[in-house]
Every structure is written in C-alpha cells, then in structure tokens.
mmCIF file of C-alpha atoms and ligand atoms in Angstrom:
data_model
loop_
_atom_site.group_PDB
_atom_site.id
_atom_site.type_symbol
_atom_site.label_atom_id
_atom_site.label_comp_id
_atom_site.label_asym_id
_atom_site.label_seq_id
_atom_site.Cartn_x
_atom_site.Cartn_y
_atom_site.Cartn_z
ATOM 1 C CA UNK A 1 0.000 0.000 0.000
ATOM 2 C CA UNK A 2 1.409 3.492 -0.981
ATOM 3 C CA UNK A 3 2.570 5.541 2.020
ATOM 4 C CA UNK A 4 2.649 1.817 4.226
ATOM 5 C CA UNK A 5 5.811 2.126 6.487
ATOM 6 C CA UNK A 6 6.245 -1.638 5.533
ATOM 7 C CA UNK A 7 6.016 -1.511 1.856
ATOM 8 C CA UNK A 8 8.511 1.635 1.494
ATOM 9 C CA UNK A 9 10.691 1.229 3.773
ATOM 10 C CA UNK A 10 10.524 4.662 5.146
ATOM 11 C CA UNK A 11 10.722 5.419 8.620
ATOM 12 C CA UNK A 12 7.677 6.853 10.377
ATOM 13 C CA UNK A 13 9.210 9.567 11.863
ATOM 14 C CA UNK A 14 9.356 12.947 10.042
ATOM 15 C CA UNK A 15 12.501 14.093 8.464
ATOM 16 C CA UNK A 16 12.685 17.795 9.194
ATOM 17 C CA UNK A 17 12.381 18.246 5.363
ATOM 18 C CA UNK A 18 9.221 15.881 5.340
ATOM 19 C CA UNK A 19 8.088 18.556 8.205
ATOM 20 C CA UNK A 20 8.252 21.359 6.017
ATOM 21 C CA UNK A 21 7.418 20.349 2.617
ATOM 22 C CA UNK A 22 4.453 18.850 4.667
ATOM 23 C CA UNK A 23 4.114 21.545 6.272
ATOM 24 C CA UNK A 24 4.318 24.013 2.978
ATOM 25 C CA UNK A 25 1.820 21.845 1.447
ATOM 26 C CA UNK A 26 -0.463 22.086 4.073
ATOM 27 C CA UNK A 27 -0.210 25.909 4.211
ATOM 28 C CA UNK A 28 -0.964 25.622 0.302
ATOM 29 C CA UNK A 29 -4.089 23.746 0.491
ATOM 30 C CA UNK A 30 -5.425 26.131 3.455
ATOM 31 C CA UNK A 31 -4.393 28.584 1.682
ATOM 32 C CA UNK A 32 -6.387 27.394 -1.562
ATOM 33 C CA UNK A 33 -9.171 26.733 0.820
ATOM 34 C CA UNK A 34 -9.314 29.889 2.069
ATOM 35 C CA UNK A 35 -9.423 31.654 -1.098
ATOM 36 C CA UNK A 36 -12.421 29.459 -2.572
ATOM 37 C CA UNK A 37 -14.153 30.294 0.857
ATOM 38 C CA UNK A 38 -13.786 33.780 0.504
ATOM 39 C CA UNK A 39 -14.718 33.718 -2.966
ATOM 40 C CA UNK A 40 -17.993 31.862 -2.001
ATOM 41 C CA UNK A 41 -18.640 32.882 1.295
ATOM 42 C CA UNK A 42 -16.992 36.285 1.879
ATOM 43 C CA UNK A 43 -19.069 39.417 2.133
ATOM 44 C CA UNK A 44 -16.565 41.419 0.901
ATOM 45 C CA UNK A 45 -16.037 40.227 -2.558
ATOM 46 C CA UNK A 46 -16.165 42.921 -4.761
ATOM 47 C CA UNK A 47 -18.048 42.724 -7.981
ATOM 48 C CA UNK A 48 -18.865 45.445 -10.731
ATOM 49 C CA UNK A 49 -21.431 45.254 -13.381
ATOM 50 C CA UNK A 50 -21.764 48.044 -15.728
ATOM 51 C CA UNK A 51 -23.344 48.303 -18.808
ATOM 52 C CA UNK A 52 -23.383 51.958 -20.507
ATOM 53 C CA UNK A 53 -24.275 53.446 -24.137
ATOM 54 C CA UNK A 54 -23.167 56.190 -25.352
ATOM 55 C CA UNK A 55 -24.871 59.709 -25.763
ATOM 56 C CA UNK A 56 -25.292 62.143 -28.701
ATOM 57 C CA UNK A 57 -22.437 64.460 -27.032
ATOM 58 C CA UNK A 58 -24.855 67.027 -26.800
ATOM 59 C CA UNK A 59 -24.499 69.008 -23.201
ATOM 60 C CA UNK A 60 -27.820 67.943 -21.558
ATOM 61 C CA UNK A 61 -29.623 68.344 -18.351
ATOM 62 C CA UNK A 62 -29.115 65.497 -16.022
ATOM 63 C CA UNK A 63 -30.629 65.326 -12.776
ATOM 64 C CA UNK A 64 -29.143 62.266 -10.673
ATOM 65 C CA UNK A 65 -31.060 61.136 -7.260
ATOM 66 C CA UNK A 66 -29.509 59.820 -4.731
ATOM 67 C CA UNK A 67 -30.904 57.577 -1.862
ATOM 68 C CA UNK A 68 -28.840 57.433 1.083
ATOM 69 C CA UNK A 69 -29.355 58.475 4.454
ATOM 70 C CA UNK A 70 -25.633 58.424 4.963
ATOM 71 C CA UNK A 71 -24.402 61.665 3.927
ATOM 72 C CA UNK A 72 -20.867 61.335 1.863
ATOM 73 C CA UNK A 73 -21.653 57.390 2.085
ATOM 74 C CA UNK A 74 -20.975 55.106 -0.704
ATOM 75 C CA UNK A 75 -23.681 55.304 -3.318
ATOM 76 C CA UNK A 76 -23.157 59.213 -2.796
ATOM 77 C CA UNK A 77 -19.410 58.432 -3.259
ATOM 78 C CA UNK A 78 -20.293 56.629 -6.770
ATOM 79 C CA UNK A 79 -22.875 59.638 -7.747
ATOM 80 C CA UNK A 80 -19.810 61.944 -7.016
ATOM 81 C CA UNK A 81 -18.115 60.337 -9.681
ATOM 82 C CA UNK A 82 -20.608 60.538 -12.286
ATOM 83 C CA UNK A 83 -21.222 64.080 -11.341
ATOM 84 C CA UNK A 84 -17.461 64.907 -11.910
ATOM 85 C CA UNK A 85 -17.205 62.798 -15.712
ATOM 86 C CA UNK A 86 -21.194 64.387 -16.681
ATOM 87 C CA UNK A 87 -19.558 68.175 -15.691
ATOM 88 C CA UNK A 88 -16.478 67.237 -17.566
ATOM 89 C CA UNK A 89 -18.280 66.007 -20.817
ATOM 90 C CA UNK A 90 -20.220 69.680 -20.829
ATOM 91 C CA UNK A 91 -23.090 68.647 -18.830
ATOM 92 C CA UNK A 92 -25.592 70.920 -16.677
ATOM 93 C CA UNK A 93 -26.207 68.484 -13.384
ATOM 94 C CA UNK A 94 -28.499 69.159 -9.993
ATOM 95 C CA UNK A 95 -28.380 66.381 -7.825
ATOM 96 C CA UNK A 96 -31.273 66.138 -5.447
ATOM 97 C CA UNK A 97 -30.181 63.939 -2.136
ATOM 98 C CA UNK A 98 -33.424 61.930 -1.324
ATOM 99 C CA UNK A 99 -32.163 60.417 2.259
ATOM 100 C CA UNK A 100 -31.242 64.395 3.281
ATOM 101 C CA UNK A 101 -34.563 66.118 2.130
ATOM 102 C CA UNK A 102 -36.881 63.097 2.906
ATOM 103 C CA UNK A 103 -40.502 63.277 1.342
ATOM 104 C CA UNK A 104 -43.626 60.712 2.010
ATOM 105 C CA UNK A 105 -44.859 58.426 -0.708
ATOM 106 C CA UNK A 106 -47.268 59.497 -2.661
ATOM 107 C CA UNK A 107 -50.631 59.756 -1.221
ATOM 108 C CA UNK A 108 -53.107 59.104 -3.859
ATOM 109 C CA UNK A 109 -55.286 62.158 -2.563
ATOM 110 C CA UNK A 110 -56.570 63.022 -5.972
ATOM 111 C CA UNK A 111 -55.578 66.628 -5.666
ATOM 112 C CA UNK A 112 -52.462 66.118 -8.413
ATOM 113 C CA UNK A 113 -52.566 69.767 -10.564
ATOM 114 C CA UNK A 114 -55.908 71.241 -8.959
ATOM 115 C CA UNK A 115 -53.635 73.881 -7.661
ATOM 116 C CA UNK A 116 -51.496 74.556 -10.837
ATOM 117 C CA UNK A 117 -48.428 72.489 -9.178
ATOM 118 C CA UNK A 118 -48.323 68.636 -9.800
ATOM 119 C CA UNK A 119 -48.651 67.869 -6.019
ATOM 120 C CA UNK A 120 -50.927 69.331 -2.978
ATOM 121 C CA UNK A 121 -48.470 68.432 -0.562
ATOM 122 C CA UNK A 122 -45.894 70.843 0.883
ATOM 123 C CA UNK A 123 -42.889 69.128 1.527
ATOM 124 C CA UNK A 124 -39.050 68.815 -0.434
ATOM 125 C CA UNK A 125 -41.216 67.371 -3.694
ATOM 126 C CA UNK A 126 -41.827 71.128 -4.297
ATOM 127 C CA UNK A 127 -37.999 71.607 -4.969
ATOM 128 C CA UNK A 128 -38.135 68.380 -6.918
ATOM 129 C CA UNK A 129 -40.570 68.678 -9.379
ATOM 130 C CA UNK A 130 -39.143 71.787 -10.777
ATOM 131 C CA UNK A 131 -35.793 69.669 -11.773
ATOM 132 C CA UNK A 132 -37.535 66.897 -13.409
ATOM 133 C CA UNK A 133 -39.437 69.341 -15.683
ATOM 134 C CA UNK A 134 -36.305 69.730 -17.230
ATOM 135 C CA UNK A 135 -33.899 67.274 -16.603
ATOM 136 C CA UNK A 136 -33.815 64.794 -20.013
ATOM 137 C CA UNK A 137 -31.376 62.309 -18.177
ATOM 138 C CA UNK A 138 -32.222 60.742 -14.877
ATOM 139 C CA UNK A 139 -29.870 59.192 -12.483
ATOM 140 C CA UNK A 140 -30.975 56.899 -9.733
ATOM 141 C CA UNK A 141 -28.265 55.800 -7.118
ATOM 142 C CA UNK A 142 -29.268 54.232 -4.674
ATOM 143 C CA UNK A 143 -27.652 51.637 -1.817
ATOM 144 C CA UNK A 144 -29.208 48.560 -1.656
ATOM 145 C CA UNK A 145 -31.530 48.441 0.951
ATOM 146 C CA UNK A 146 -33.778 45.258 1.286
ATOM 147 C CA UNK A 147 -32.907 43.661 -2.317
ATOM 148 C CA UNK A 148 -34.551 47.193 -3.611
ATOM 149 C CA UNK A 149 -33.844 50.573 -4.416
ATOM 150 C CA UNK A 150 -34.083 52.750 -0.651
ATOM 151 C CA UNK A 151 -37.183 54.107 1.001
ATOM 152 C CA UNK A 152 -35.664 57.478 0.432
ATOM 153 C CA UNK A 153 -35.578 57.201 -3.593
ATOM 154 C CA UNK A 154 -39.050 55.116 -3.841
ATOM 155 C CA UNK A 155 -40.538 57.604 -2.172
ATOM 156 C CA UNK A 156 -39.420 60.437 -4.832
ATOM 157 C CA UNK A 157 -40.076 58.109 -7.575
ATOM 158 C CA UNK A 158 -43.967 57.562 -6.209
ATOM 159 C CA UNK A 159 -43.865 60.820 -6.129
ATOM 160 C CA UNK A 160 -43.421 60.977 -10.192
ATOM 161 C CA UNK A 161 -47.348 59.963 -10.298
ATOM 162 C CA UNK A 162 -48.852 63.084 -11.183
ATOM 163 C CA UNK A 163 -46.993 62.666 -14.122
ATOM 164 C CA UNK A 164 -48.822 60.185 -15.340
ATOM 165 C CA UNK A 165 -51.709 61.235 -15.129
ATOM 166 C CA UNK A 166 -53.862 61.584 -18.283
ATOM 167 C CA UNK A 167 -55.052 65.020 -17.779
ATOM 168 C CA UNK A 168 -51.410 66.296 -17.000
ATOM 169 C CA UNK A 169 -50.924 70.164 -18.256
ATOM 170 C CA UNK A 170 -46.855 69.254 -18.266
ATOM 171 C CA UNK A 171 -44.539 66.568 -17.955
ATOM 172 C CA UNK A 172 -41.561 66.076 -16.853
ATOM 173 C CA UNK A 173 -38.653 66.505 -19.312
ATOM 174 C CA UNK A 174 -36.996 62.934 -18.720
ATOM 175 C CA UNK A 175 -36.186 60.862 -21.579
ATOM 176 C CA UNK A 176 -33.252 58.220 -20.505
ATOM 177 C CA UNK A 177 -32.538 57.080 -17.211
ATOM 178 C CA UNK A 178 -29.395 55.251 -15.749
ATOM 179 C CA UNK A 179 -29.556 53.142 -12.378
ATOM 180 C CA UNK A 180 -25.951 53.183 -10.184
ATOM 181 C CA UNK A 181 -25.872 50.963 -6.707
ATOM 182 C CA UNK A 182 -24.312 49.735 -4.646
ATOM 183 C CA UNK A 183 -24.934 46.908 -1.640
ATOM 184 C CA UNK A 184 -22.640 45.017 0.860
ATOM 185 C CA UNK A 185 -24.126 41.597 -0.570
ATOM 186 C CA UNK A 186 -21.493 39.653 -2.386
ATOM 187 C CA UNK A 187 -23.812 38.360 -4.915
ATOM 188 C CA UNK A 188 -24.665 40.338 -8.160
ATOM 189 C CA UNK A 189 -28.106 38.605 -8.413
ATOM 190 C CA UNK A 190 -29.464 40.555 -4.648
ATOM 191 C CA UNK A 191 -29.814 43.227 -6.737
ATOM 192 C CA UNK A 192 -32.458 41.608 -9.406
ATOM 193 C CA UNK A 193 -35.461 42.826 -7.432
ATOM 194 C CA UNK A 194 -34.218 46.569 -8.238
ATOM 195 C CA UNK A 195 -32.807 46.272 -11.652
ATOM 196 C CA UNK A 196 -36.168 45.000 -12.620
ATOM 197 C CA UNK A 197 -38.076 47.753 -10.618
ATOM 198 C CA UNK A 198 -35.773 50.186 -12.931
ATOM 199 C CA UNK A 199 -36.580 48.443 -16.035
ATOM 200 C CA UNK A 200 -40.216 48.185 -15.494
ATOM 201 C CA UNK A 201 -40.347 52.010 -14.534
ATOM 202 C CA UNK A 202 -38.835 53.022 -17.753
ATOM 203 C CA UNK A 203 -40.677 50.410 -20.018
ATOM 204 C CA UNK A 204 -43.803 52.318 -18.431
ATOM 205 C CA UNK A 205 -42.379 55.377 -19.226
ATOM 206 C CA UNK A 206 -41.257 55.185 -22.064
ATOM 207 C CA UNK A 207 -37.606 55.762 -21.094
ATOM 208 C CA UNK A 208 -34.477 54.708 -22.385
ATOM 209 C CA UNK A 209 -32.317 52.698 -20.553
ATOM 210 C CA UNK A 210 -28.605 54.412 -20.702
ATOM 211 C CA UNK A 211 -26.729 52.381 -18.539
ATOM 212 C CA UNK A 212 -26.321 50.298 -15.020
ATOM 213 C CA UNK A 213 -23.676 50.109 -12.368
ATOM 214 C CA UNK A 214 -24.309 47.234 -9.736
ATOM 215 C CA UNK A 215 -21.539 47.254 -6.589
ATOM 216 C CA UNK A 216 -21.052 44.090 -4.950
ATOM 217 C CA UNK A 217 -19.143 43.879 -1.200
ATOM 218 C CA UNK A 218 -19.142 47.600 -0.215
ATOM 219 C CA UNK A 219 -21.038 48.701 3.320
ATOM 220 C CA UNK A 220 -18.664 50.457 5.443
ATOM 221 C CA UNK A 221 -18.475 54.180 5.460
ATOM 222 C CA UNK A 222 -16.092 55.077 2.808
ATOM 223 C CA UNK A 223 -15.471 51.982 1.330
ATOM 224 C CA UNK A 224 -15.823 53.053 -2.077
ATOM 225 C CA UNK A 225 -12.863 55.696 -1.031
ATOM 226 C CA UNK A 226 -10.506 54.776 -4.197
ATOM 227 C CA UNK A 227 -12.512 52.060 -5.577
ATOM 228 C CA UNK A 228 -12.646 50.871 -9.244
ATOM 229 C CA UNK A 229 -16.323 51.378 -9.469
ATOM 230 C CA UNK A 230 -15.934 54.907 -9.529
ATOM 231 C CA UNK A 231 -14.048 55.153 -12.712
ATOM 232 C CA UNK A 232 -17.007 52.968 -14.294
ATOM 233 C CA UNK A 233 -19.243 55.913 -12.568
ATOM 234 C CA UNK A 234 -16.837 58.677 -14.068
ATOM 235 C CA UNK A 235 -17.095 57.277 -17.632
ATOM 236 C CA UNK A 236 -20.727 57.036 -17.363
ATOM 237 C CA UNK A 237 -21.057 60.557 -16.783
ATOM 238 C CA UNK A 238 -18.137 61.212 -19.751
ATOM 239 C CA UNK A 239 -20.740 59.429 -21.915
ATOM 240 C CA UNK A 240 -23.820 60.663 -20.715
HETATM 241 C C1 FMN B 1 -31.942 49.662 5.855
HETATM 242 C C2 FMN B 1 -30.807 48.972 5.177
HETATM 243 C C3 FMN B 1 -31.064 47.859 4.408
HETATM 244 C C4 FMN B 1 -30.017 47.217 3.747
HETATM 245 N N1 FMN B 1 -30.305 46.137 2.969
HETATM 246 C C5 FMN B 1 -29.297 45.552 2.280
HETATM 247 C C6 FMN B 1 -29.585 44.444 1.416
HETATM 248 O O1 FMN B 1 -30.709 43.997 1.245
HETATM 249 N N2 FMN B 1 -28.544 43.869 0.767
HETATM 250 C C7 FMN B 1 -27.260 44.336 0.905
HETATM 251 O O2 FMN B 1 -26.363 43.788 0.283
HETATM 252 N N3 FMN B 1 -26.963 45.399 1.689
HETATM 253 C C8 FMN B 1 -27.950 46.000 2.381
HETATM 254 N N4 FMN B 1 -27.668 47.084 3.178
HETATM 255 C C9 FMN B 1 -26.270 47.575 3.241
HETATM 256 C C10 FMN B 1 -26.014 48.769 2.314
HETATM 257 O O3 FMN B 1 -26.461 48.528 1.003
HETATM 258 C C11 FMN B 1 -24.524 49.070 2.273
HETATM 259 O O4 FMN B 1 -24.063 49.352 3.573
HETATM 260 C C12 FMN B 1 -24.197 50.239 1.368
HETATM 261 O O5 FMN B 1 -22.795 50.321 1.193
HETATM 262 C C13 FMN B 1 -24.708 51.538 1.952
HETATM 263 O O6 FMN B 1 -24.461 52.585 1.050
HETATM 264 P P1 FMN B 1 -24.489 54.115 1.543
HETATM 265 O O7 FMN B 1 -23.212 54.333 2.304
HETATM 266 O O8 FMN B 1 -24.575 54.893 0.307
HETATM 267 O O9 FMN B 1 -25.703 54.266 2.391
HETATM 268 C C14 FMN B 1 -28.682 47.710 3.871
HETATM 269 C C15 FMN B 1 -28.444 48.839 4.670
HETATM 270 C C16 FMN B 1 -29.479 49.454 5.321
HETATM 271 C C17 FMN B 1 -29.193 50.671 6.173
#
C-alpha cells in the first residue's frame, strides 16, 4: 500500500524536510481553501457590473437622485463620480439627495394639478418637481436596501405619479434614465429585485435605458474611497 511504512521502507518519523514540505503543502491547500471560501462565502467580494451606451455628445440636463441616508456614504461616493465625468463632458447636473430632504410616498389624494403644481403636498417634492421638468437624463443611485432601491428614492419616484396622469398640463422633461448601486451583498443577483423595478419604470415610461452600475461587497463608510467602481461611474457621466 502506498505511504505503508512496511512496503517503502521509510521510517515513520518525520525528516525535518518531510516537516516542512508537509508543512508548505499544508499551508498551500489552506491557503487554496481559504481563497475558494472567501470567494464563495466572503461578504466582501467585490463585484462590478456596468453596462453603458453612449450619448449624442450634446451638453444635456441630467438630474441624478440619490438615496442614502448616509451623507458622503458610498452610493453618494459613486454619484460623485458621475457628477465629476457628466460636468467634464459639458453637462448641466443638480443632484437632489433623497435620504437628506426626505418626502412621504405618494398619497393618492386626488388633488395632483388642482392647484397649478403637480402635487398638494408641501414638503421637499416642491424643490423636486421643478428639476424633473427639465432634466432629459435621470440618475438613480441608490444603496441597496432590502434587495430594492431605498425608502428614500421610492418615495421620490412615487412621487413621479402626477406625471402620469392623463389630464397632466406638463410633464416632466426625462427621456433616458441610468440606475448606479451599490450593496454590501457579495452576490450580483441581490440586486435583481431593483434592476427590474428600474426596467419596469422606464418600459412604463417610455424611457431609455442608458446604462447600469451594480456594486457588490461595499457597506462600510467610505469603502468606495478609491474604488474601481468609480471610474465605471466617471465614464458614465463622460458618456452621458
Ligand atoms: C436599511 C438597510 C437595508 C439594507 N439592505 C441591504 C440588502 O438587502 N442587501 C445588501 O447587500 N446590503 C444591504 N444594506 C447595506 C447597504 O447597502 C450598504 O451598507 C451600502 O454600502 C450603503 O451605502 P451608503 O453608504 O450609500 O448608504 C442595507 C443597509 C441598510 C441601512
């Protein structure tokens, strides 16, 4: 038998060298083991999915959303990014911070445009609505928060709803939208629920579909400091 004391010979004690090849190839395998565990298991695995198209390279309005209640956190991180490559390209941005001005969901009082404004409520919609009357390109960015986009950015999206209503004396200017998250998940597929949320919305709408950054493995504050996301983020705002 292969490795029988009898059969080779060998003594049964270690040789020093036996010790440390044994030793190295022990530290290799855990090593190896280690690496597939982290791969599989780890919640810090990074992933980046982008997918982007290109503009006409006319300057445009863009308004971008974010959703975070952490202020300088890491989807705002990412939106800083885009904001930087859309201003290079020529681009007029407002960003509107959802999780600072926080606004309810929509109602459904009825009262949409019975006082000349789209809404009857008095809260930071009325500083919205101006911005998507004329921003053609929306941005949402949003953390992940429950497998969807956050509170704080559903809420100004159900807020969109006098907009679609049939009587509507204006609409809002938006054309193409682009969706930019992020989530401490490792997995790409957590964030299915809102990438199909997105794509819904702008099948509804009418909207074109400009591009999509999904973050795996971030959810510390500032752990997008220096990360390769934001150069996706960057060029999607180049090519916006
Ligand atoms: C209320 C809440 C819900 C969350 N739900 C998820 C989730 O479903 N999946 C996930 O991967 N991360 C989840 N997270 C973690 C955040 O997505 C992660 O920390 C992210 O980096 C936060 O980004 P921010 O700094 O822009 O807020 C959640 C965080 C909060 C506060």
């Amino acid at each position: 038998m292969a490795g029988d004391d009898k059969d080779t010979g060998k003594s049964l004690r270690p040789s020093r060298r036996n010790l440390l090849l044994g030793g190295g190839a022990a530290a290799v395998t855990l090593g190896a083991v280690g690496l597939a565990a982290k791969t599989l298991f780890s919640t810090t695995s990074v992933h980046v999915e982008s997918f982007v198209t290109r503009g006409s390279g006319k300057s445009r309005n863009i308004l971008v959303l974010t959703g975070s209640g952490r202020k300088g956190g890491n989807s705002d991180l990412l939106a800083e990014a885009f904001v930087q490559g859309a201003r290079e390209a020529g681009h007029s941005v407002d960003v509107f911070a959802c999780g600072q001005r926080p606004m309810v969901s929509c109602m459904h009082c009825g009262g949409c445009w019975s006082t000349g404004m789209p809404c009857v409520m008095e809260d930071s919609f009325s500083s919205l609505w101006p911005l998507l009357e004329r921003a053609e390109l929306l941005v949402l960015c949003s953390p992940l928060y429950w497998y969807s986009m956050s509170g704080h950015i559903k809420c100004a999206i159900d807020r969109f709803f006098p907009y679609s209503s049939k009587e509507r004396p204006r609409d809002m200017a938006v054309r193409e939208a682009m969706l930019l998250m992020v989530g401490e998940t490792p997995l790409l597929r957590s964030f299915a629920g809102a990438a199909e949320s997105y794509r819904q919305i702008l099948g509804y709408k009418g909207w074109k579909d400009r591009g999509r950054l999904f973050v795996t493995g971030v959810d510390e504050f500032g752990a997008m400091r220096d990360h390769p996301a934001l150069e996706k983020a960057r060029e999607m705002g180049r090519l916006a």
